[in-house]
XYZ file of N, CA and C in Angstrom:
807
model
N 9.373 10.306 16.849
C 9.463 10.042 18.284
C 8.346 9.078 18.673
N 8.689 8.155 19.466
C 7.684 6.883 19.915
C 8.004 6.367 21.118
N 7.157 5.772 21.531
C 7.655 5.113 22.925
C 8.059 3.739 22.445
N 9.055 3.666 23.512
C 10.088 2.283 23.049
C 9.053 1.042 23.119
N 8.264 1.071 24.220
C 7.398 0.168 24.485
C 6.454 -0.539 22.900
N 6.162 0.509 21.880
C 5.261 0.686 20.972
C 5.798 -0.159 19.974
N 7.390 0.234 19.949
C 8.268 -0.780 18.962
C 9.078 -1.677 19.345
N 9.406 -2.057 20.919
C 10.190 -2.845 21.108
C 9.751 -3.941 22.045
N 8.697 -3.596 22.791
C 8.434 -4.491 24.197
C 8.033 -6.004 22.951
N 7.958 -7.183 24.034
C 7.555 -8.336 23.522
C 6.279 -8.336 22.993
N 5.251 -7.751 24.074
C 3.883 -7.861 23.939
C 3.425 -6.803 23.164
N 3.637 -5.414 22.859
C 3.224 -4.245 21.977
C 4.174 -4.002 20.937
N 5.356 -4.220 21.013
C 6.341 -3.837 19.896
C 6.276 -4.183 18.879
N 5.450 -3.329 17.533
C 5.398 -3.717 16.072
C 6.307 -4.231 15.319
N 7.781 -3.499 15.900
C 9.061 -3.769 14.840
C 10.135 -5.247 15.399
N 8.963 -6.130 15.858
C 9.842 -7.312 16.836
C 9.237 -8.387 16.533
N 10.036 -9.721 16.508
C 8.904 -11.077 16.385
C 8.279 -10.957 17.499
N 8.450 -10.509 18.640
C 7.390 -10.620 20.104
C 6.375 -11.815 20.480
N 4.906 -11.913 21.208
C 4.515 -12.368 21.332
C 3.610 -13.098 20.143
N 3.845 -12.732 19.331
C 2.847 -13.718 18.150
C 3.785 -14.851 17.343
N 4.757 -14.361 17.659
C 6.147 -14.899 16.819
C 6.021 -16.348 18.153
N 5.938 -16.504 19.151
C 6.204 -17.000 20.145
C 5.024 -18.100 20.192
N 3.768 -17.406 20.124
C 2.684 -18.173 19.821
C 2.751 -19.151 18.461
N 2.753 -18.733 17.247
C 3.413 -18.996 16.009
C 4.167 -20.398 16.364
N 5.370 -19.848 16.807
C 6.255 -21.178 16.952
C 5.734 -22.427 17.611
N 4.867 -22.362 18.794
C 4.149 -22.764 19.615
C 3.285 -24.068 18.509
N 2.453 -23.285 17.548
C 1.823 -24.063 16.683
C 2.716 -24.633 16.057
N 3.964 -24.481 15.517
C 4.312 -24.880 15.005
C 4.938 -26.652 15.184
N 5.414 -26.150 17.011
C 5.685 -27.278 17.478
C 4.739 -28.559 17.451
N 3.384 -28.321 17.240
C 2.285 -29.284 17.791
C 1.614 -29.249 16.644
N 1.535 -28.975 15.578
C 0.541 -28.377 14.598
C -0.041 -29.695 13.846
N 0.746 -30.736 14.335
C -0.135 -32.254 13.899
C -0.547 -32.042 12.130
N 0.406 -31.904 10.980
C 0.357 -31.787 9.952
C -0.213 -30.699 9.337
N -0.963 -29.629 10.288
C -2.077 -28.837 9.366
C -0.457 -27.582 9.516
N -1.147 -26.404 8.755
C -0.412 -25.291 8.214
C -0.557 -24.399 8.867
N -0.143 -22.983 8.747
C -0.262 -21.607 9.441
C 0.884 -20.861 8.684
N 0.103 -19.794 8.491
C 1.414 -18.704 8.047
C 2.153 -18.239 8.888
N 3.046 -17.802 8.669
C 4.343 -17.184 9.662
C 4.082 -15.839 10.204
N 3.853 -15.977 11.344
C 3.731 -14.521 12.174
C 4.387 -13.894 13.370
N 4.053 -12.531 13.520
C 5.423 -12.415 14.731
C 4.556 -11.063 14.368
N 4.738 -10.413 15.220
C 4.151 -8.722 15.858
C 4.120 -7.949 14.172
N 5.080 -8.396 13.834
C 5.365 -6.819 12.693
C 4.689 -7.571 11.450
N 4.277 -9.078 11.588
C 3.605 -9.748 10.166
C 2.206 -8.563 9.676
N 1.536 -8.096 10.959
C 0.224 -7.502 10.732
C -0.387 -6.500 10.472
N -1.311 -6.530 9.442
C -1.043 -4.885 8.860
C -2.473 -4.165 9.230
N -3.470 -5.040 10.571
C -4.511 -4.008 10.710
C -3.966 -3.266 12.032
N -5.086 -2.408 11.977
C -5.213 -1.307 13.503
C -4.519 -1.854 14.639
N -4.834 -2.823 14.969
C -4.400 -3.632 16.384
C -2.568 -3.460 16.176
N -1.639 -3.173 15.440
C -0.537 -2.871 15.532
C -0.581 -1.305 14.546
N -1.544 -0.540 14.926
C -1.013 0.654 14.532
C -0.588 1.748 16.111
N 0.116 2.348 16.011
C 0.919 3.201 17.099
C 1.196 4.736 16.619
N 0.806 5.412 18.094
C 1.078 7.306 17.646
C 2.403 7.445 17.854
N 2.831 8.489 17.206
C 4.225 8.731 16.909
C 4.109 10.324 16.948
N 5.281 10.393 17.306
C 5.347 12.201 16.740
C 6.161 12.225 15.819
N 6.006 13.067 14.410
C 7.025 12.951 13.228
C 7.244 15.009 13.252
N 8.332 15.234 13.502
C 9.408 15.935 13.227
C 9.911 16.423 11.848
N 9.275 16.964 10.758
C 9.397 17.013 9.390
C 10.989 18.163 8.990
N 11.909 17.837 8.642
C 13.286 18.978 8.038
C 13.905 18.601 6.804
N 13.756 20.348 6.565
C 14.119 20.117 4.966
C 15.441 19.914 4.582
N 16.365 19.459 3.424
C 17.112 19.552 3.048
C 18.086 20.241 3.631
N 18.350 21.466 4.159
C 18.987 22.527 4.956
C 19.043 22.531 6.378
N 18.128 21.149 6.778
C 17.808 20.453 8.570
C 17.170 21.847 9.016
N 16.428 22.635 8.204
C 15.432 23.545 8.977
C 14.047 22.633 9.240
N 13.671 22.987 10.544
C 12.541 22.226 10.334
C 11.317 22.618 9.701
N 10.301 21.693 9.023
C 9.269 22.580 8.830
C 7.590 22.328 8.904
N 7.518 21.355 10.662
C 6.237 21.461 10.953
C 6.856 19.946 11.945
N 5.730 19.998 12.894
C 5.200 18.822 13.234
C 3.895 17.909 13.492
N 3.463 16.765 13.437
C 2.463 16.234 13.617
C 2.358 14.962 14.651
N 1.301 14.690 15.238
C 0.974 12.979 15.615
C 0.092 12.341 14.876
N 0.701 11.318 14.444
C 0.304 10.097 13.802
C -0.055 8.978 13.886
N -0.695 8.110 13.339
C -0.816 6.951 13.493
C 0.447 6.187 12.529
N 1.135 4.894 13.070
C 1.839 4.185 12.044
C 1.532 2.611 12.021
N 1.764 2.254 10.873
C 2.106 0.329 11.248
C 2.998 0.014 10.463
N 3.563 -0.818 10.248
C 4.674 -1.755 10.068
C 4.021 -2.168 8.521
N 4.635 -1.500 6.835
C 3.892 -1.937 5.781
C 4.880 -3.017 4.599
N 3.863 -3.499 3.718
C 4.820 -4.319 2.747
C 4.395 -5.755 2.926
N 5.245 -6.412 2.761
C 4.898 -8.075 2.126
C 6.060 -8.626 2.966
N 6.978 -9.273 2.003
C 8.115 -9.943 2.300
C 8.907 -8.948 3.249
N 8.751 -8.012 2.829
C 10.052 -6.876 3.766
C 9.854 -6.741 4.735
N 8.534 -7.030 4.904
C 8.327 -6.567 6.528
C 9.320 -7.533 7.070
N 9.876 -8.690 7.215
C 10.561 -9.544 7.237
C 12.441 -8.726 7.550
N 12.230 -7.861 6.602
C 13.615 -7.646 6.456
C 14.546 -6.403 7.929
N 15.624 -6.542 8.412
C 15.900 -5.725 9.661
C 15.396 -4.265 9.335
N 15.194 -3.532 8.210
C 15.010 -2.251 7.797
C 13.513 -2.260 7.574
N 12.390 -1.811 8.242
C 11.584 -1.804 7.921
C 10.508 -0.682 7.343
N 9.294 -0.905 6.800
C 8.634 0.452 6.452
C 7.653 0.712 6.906
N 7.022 1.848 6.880
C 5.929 2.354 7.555
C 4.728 2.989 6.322
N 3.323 2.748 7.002
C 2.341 3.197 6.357
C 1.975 4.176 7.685
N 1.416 5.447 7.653
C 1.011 6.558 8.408
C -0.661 6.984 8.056
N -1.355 6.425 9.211
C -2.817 7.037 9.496
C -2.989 7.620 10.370
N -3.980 8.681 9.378
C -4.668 10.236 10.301
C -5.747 9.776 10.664
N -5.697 9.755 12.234
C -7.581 9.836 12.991
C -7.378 11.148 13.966
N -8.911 11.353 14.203
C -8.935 12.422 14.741
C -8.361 12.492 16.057
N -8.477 11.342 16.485
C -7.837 11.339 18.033
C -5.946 11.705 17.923
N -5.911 11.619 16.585
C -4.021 11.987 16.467
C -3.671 13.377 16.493
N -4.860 14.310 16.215
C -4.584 15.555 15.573
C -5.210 15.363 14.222
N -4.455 17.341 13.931
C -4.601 17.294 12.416
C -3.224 17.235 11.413
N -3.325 16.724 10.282
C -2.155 16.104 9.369
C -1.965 17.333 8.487
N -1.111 17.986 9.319
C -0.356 19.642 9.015
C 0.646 19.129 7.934
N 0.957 17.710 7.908
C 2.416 18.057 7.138
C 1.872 17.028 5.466
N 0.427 16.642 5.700
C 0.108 15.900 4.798
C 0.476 14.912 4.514
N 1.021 14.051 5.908
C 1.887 12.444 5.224
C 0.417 11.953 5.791
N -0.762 11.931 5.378
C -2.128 10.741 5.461
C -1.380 9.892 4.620
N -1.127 10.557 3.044
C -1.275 10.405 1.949
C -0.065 9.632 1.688
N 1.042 9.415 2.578
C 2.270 9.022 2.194
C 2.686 7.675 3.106
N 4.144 7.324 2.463
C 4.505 5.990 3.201
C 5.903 6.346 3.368
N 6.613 5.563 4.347
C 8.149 5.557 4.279
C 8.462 3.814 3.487
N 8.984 4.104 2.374
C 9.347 3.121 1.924
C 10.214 2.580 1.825
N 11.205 1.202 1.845
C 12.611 0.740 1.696
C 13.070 0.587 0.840
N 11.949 0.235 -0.217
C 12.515 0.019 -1.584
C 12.139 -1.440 -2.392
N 11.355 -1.789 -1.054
C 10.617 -3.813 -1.200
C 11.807 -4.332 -1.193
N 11.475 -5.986 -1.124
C 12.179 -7.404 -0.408
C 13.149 -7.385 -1.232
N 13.215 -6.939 -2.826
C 14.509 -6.904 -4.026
C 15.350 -5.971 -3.787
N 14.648 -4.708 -3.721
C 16.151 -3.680 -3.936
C 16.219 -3.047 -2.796
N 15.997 -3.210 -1.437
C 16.216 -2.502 -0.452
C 17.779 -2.533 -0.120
N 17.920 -3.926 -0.387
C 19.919 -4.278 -0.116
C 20.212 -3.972 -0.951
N 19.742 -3.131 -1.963
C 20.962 -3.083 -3.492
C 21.103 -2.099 -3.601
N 20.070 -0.935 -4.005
C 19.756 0.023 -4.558
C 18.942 1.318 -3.815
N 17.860 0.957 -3.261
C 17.400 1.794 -2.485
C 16.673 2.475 -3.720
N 16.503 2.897 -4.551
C 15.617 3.850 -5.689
C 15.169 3.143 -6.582
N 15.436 2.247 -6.980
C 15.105 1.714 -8.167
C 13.267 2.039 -8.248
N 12.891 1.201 -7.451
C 11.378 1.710 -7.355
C 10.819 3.094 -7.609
N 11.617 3.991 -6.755
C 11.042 5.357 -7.470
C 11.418 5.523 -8.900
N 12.530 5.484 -9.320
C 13.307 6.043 -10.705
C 12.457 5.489 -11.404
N 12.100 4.021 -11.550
C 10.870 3.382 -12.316
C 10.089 3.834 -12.284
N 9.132 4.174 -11.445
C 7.640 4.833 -11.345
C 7.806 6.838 -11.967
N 8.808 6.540 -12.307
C 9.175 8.130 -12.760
C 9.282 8.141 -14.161
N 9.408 6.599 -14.522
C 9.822 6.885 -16.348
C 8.495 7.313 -16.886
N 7.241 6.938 -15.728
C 5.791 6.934 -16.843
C 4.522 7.757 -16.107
N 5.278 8.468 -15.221
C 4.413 9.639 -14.418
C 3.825 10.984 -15.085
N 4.052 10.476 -16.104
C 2.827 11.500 -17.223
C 1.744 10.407 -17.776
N 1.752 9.106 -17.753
C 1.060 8.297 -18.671
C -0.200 8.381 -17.200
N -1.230 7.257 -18.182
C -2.606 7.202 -17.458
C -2.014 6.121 -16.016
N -1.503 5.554 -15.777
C -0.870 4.927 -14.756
C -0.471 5.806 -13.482
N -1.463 5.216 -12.347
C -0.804 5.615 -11.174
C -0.173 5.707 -10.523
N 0.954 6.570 -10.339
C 2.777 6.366 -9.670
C 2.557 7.189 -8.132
N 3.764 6.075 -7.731
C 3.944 7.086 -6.115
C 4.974 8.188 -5.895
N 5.069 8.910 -6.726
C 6.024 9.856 -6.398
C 7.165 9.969 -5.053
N 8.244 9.796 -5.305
C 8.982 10.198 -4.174
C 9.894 10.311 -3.411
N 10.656 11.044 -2.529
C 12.062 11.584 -2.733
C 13.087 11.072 -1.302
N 13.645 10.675 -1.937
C 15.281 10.427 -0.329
C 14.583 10.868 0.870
N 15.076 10.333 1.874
C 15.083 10.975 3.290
C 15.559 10.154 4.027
N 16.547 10.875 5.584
C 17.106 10.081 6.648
C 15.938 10.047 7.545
N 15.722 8.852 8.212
C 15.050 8.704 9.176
C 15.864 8.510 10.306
N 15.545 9.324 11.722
C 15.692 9.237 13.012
C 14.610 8.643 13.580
N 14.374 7.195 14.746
C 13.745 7.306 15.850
C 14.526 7.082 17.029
N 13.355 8.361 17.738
C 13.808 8.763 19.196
C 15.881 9.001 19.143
N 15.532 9.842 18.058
C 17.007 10.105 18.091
C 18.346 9.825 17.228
N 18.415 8.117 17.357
C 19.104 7.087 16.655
C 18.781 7.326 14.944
N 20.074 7.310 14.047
C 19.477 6.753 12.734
C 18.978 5.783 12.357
N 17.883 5.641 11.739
C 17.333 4.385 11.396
C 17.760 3.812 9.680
N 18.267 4.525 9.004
C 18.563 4.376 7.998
C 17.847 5.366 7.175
N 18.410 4.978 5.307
C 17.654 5.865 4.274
C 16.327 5.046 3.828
N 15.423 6.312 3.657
C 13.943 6.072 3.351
C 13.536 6.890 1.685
N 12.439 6.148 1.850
C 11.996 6.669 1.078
C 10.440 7.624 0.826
N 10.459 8.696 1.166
C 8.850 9.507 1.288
C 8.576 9.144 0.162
N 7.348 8.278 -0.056
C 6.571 8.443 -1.002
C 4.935 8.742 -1.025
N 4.407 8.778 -2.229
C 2.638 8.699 -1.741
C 2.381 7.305 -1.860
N 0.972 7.025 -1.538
C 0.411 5.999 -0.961
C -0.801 5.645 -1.498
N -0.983 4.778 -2.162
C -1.793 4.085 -2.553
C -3.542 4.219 -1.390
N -3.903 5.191 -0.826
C -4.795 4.872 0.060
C -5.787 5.884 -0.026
N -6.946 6.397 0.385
C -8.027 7.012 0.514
C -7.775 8.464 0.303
N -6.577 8.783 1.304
C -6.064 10.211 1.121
C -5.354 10.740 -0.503
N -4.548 9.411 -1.283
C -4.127 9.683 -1.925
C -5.299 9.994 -3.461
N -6.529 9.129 -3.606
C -7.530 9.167 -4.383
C -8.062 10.569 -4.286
N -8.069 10.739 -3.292
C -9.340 12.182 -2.956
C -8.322 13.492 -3.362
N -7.052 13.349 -2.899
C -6.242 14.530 -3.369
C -5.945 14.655 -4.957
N -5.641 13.513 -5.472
C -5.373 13.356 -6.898
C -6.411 13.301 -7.828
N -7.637 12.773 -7.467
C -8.637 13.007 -8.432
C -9.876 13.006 -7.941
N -10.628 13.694 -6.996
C -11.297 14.090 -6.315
C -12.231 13.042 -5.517
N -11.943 11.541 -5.722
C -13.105 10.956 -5.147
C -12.773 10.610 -3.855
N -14.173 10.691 -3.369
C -14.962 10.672 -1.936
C -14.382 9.292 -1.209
N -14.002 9.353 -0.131
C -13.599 8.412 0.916
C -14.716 7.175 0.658
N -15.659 7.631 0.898
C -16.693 6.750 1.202
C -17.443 5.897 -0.725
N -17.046 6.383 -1.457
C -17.029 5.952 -2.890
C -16.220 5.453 -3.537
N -15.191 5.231 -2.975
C -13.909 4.530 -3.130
C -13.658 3.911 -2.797
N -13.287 2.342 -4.442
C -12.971 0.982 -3.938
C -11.334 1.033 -4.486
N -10.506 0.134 -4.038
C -9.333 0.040 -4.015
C -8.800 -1.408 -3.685
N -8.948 -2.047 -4.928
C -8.664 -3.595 -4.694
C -6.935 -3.976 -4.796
N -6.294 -4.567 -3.839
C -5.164 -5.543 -4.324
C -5.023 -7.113 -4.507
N -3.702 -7.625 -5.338
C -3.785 -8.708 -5.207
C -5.191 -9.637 -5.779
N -6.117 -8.720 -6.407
C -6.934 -9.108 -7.182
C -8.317 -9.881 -5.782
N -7.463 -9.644 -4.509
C -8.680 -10.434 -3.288
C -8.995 -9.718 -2.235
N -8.192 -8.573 -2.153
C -8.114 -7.958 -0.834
C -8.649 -6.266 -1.116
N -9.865 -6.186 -0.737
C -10.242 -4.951 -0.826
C -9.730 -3.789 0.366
N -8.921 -2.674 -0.517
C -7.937 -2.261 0.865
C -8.467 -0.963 1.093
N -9.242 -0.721 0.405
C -10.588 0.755 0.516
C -11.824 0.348 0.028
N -12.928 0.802 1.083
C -14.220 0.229 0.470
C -14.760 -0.843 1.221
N -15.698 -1.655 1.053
C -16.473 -2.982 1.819
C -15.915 -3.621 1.309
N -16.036 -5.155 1.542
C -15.716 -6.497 1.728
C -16.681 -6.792 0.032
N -17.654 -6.494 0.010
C -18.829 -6.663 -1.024
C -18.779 -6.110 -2.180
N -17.150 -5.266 -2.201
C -17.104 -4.289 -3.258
C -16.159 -5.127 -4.189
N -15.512 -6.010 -3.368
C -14.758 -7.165 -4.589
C -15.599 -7.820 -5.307
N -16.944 -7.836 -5.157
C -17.902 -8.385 -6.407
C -18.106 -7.499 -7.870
N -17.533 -7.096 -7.067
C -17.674 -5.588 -8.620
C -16.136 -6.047 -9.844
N -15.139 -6.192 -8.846
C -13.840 -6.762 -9.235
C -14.014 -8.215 -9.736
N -14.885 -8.602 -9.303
C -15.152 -10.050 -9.941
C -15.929 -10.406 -11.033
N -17.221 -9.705 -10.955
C -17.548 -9.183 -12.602
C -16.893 -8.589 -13.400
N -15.895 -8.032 -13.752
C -15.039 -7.610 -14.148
C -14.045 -9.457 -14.859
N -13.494 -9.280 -14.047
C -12.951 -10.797 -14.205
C -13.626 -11.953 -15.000
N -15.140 -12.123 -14.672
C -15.536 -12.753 -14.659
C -16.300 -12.648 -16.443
N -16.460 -11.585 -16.748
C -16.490 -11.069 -18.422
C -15.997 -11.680 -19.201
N -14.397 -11.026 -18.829
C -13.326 -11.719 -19.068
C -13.006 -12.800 -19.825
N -13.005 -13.477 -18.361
C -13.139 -15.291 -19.129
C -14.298 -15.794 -19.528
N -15.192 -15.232 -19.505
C -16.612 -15.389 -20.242
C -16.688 -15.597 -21.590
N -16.324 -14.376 -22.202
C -16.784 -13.718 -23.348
C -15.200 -13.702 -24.286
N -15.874 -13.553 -25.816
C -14.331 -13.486 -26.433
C -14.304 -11.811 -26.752
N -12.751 -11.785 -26.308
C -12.803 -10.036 -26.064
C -12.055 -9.605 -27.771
N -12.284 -10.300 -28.423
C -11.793 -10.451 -29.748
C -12.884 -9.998 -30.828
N -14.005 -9.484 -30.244
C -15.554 -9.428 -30.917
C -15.666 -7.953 -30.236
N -15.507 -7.175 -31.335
C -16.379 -5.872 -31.148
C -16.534 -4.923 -29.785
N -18.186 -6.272 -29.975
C -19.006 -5.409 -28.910
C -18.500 -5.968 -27.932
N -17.829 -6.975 -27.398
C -17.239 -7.644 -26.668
C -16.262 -6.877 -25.642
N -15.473 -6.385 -26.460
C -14.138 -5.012 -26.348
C -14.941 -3.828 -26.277
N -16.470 -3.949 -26.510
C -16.029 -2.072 -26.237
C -17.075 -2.692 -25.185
N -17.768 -3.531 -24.524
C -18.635 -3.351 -23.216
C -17.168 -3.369 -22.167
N -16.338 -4.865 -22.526
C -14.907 -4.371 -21.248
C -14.711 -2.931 -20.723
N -14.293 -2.320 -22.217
C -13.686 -0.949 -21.876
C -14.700 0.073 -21.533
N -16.029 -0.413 -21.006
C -17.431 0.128 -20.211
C -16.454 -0.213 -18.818
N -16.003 -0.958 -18.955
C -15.901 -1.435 -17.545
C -14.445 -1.488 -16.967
N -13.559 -1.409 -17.511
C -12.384 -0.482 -17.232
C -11.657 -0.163 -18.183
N -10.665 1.051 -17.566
C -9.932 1.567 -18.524
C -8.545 0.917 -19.248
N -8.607 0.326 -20.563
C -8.368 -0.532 -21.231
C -6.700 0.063 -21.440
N -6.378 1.372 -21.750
C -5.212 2.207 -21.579
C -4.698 2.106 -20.676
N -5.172 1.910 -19.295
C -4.583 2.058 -18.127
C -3.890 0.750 -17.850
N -4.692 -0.361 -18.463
C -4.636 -1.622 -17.931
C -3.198 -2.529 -18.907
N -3.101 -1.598 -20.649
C -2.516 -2.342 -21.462
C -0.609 -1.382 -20.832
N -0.890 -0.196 -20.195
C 0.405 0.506 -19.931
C 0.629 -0.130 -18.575
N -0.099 -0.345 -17.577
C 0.490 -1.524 -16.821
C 1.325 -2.515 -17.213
N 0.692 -3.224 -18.201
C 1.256 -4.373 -18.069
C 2.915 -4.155 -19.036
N 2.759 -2.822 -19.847
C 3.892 -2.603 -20.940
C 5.230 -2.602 -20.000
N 4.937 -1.599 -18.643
C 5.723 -1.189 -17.884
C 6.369 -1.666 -17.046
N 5.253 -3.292 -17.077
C 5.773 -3.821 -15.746
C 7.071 -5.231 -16.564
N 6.685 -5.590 -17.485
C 7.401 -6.535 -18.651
C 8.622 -5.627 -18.761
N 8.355 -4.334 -19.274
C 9.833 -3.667 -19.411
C 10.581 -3.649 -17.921
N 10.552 -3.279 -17.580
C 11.538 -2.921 -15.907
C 11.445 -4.608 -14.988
N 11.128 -6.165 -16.009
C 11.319 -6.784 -15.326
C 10.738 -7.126 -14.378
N 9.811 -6.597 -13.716
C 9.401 -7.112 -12.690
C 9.114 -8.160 -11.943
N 9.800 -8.839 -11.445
C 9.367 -10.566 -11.109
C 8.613 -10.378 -9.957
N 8.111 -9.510 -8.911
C 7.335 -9.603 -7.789
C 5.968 -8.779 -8.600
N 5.110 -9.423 -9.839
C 4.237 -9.532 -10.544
C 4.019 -10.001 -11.297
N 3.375 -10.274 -12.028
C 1.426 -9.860 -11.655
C 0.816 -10.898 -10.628
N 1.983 -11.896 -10.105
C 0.912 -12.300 -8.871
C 0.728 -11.478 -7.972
N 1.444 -10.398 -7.810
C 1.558 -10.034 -6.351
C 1.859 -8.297 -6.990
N 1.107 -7.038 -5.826
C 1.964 -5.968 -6.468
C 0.796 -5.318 -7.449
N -0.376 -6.061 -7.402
C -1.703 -5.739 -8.581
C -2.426 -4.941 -7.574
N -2.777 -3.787 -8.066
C -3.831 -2.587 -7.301
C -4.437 -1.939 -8.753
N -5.863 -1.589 -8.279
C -6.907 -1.037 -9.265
C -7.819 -0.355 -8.212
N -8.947 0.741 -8.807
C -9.167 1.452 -8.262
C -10.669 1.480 -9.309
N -12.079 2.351 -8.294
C -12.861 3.206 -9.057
C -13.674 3.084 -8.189
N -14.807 3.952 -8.840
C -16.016 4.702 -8.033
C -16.667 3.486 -7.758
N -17.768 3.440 -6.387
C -18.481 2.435 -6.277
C -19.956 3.393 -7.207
N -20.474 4.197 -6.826
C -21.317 5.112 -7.454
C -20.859 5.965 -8.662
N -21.038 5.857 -9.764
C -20.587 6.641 -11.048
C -20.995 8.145 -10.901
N -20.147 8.750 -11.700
C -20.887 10.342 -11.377
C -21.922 10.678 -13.096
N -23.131 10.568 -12.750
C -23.548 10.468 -13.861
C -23.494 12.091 -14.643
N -22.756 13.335 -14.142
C -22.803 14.245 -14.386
C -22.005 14.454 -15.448
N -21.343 13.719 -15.230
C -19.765 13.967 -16.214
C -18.663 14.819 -15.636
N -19.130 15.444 -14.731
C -17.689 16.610 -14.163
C -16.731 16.497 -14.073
N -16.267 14.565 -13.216
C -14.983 13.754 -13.129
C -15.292 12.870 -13.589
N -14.153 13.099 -15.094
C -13.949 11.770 -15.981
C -13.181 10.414 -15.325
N -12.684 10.869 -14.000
C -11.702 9.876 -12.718
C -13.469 9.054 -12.357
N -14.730 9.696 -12.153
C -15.444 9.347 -11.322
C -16.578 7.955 -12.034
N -16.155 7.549 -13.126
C -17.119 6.916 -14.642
C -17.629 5.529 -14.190
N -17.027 5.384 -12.995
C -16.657 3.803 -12.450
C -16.387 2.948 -12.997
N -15.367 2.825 -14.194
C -14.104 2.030 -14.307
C -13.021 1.677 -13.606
N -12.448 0.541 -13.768
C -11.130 0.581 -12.928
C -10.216 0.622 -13.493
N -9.426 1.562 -12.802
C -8.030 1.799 -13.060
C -6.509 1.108 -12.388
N -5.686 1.393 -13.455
C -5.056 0.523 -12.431
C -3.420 1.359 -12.453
């Protein structure tokens, strides 16, 4: 449940080209050779287009079984683009408390490839290797209603974000970096992609063909995690990667205790 205003008006409505789309074009008309990316209300994925919602949770049997207020925004790449769109869901305190545990989750379409085709493919994939060291989003069918109307089939999944680290392997909000796209630090400081860049920067340094070479890397991330990525992503095809679609993870502070072998500050991916 949402106010129409939140998703539809020109000037506030996330799920609309609206007023930025308008501005956008604007440049476009006059833009005297220089460039700009394409924008419109739902292109943007900080705070300034996130919106409370009330979510209505029913099981299988349409019993219900809880409700919450939320924060949402408009998530994804290309899809956001597409008439079916998806949602990422943030808990602040001013929303309440997250009784039903979607911090941790997303409504997904299925991305810019298989949303018109298939609708699962994405999960069924991330299911062939959800025992391996690789991080999967688990997650299952669902109809979505707003304010009533069907909106189409979704997909509950988990979420790549702060809530999902701390539940799955215990680390701290505030110790947790979470790089995509190899530029965009999407948990953590701005300063924490230098850590991601030494990393990189080894790399093409050094020949990883020498020893000590290979075992300081695998000081510095987890070399298993990184070679079943890439096995998984070659098998199932993937053409929206490795440019795009790349997320890694680890401690900014190591736990020098040993307690969490998650906590070593390697990255994972």
């Amino acid at each position: 449940e949402a106010e129409p205003e939140d998703f539809f008006s020109h000037d506030r409505g996330i799920y609309v080209l609206g007023d930025d789309y308008e501005e956008y074009r604007e440049w476009e008309t006059y833009r005297m050779g220089r460039s700009r990316s394409f924008a419109a209300n739902f292109t943007h994925p900080d705070k300034t287009k996130e919106r409370r919602v009330k979510i209505t949770l029913f099981d299988e049997d349409k019993n219900p079984m809880g409700e919450e207020r939320i924060g949402v925004r408009i998530r994804g790449g290309a899809s956001r683009k597409l008439r079916q769109k998806g949602f990422n869901f943030y808990v602040r305190e001013e929303y309440g408390e997250d009784v039903l545990g979607l911090g941790a989750k997303m409504l997904r379409t299925s991305g810019s490839i298989d949303t018109n085709v298939t609708m699962l493919r994405d999960v069924f994939n991330q299911s062939l290797v959800s025992g391996e060291s690789l991080d999967t989003q688990p997650g299952e069918p669902c109809m979505v209603f707003l304010n009533g109307e069907f909106w189409g089939l979704y997909n509950l999944q988990a979420r790549y974000g702060e809530e999902y680290y701390q539940e799955k392997y215990g680390i701290e909000k505030d110790n947790l970096i979470v790089v995509k796209r190899e530029t965009h630090v999407s948990a953590g400081e701005e300063e924490d992609l230098l850590l991601y860049q030494d990393l990189l920067n080894y790399a093409w340094t050094n020949d990883l063909s020498q020893p000590e070479c290979y075992e300081a890397i695998g000081e510095m991330m987890d070399i298993r995690s990184f070679i079943e990525q890439y096995c998984f992503e070659i098998y199932i095809g993937n053409s929206d990667w490795p440019l795009n679609n790349v997320c890694c993870w680890r401690v900014r502070e190591a736990d020098e205790s040993g307690d969490n072998p998650y906590a070593d500050g390697r990255w994972r991916f």
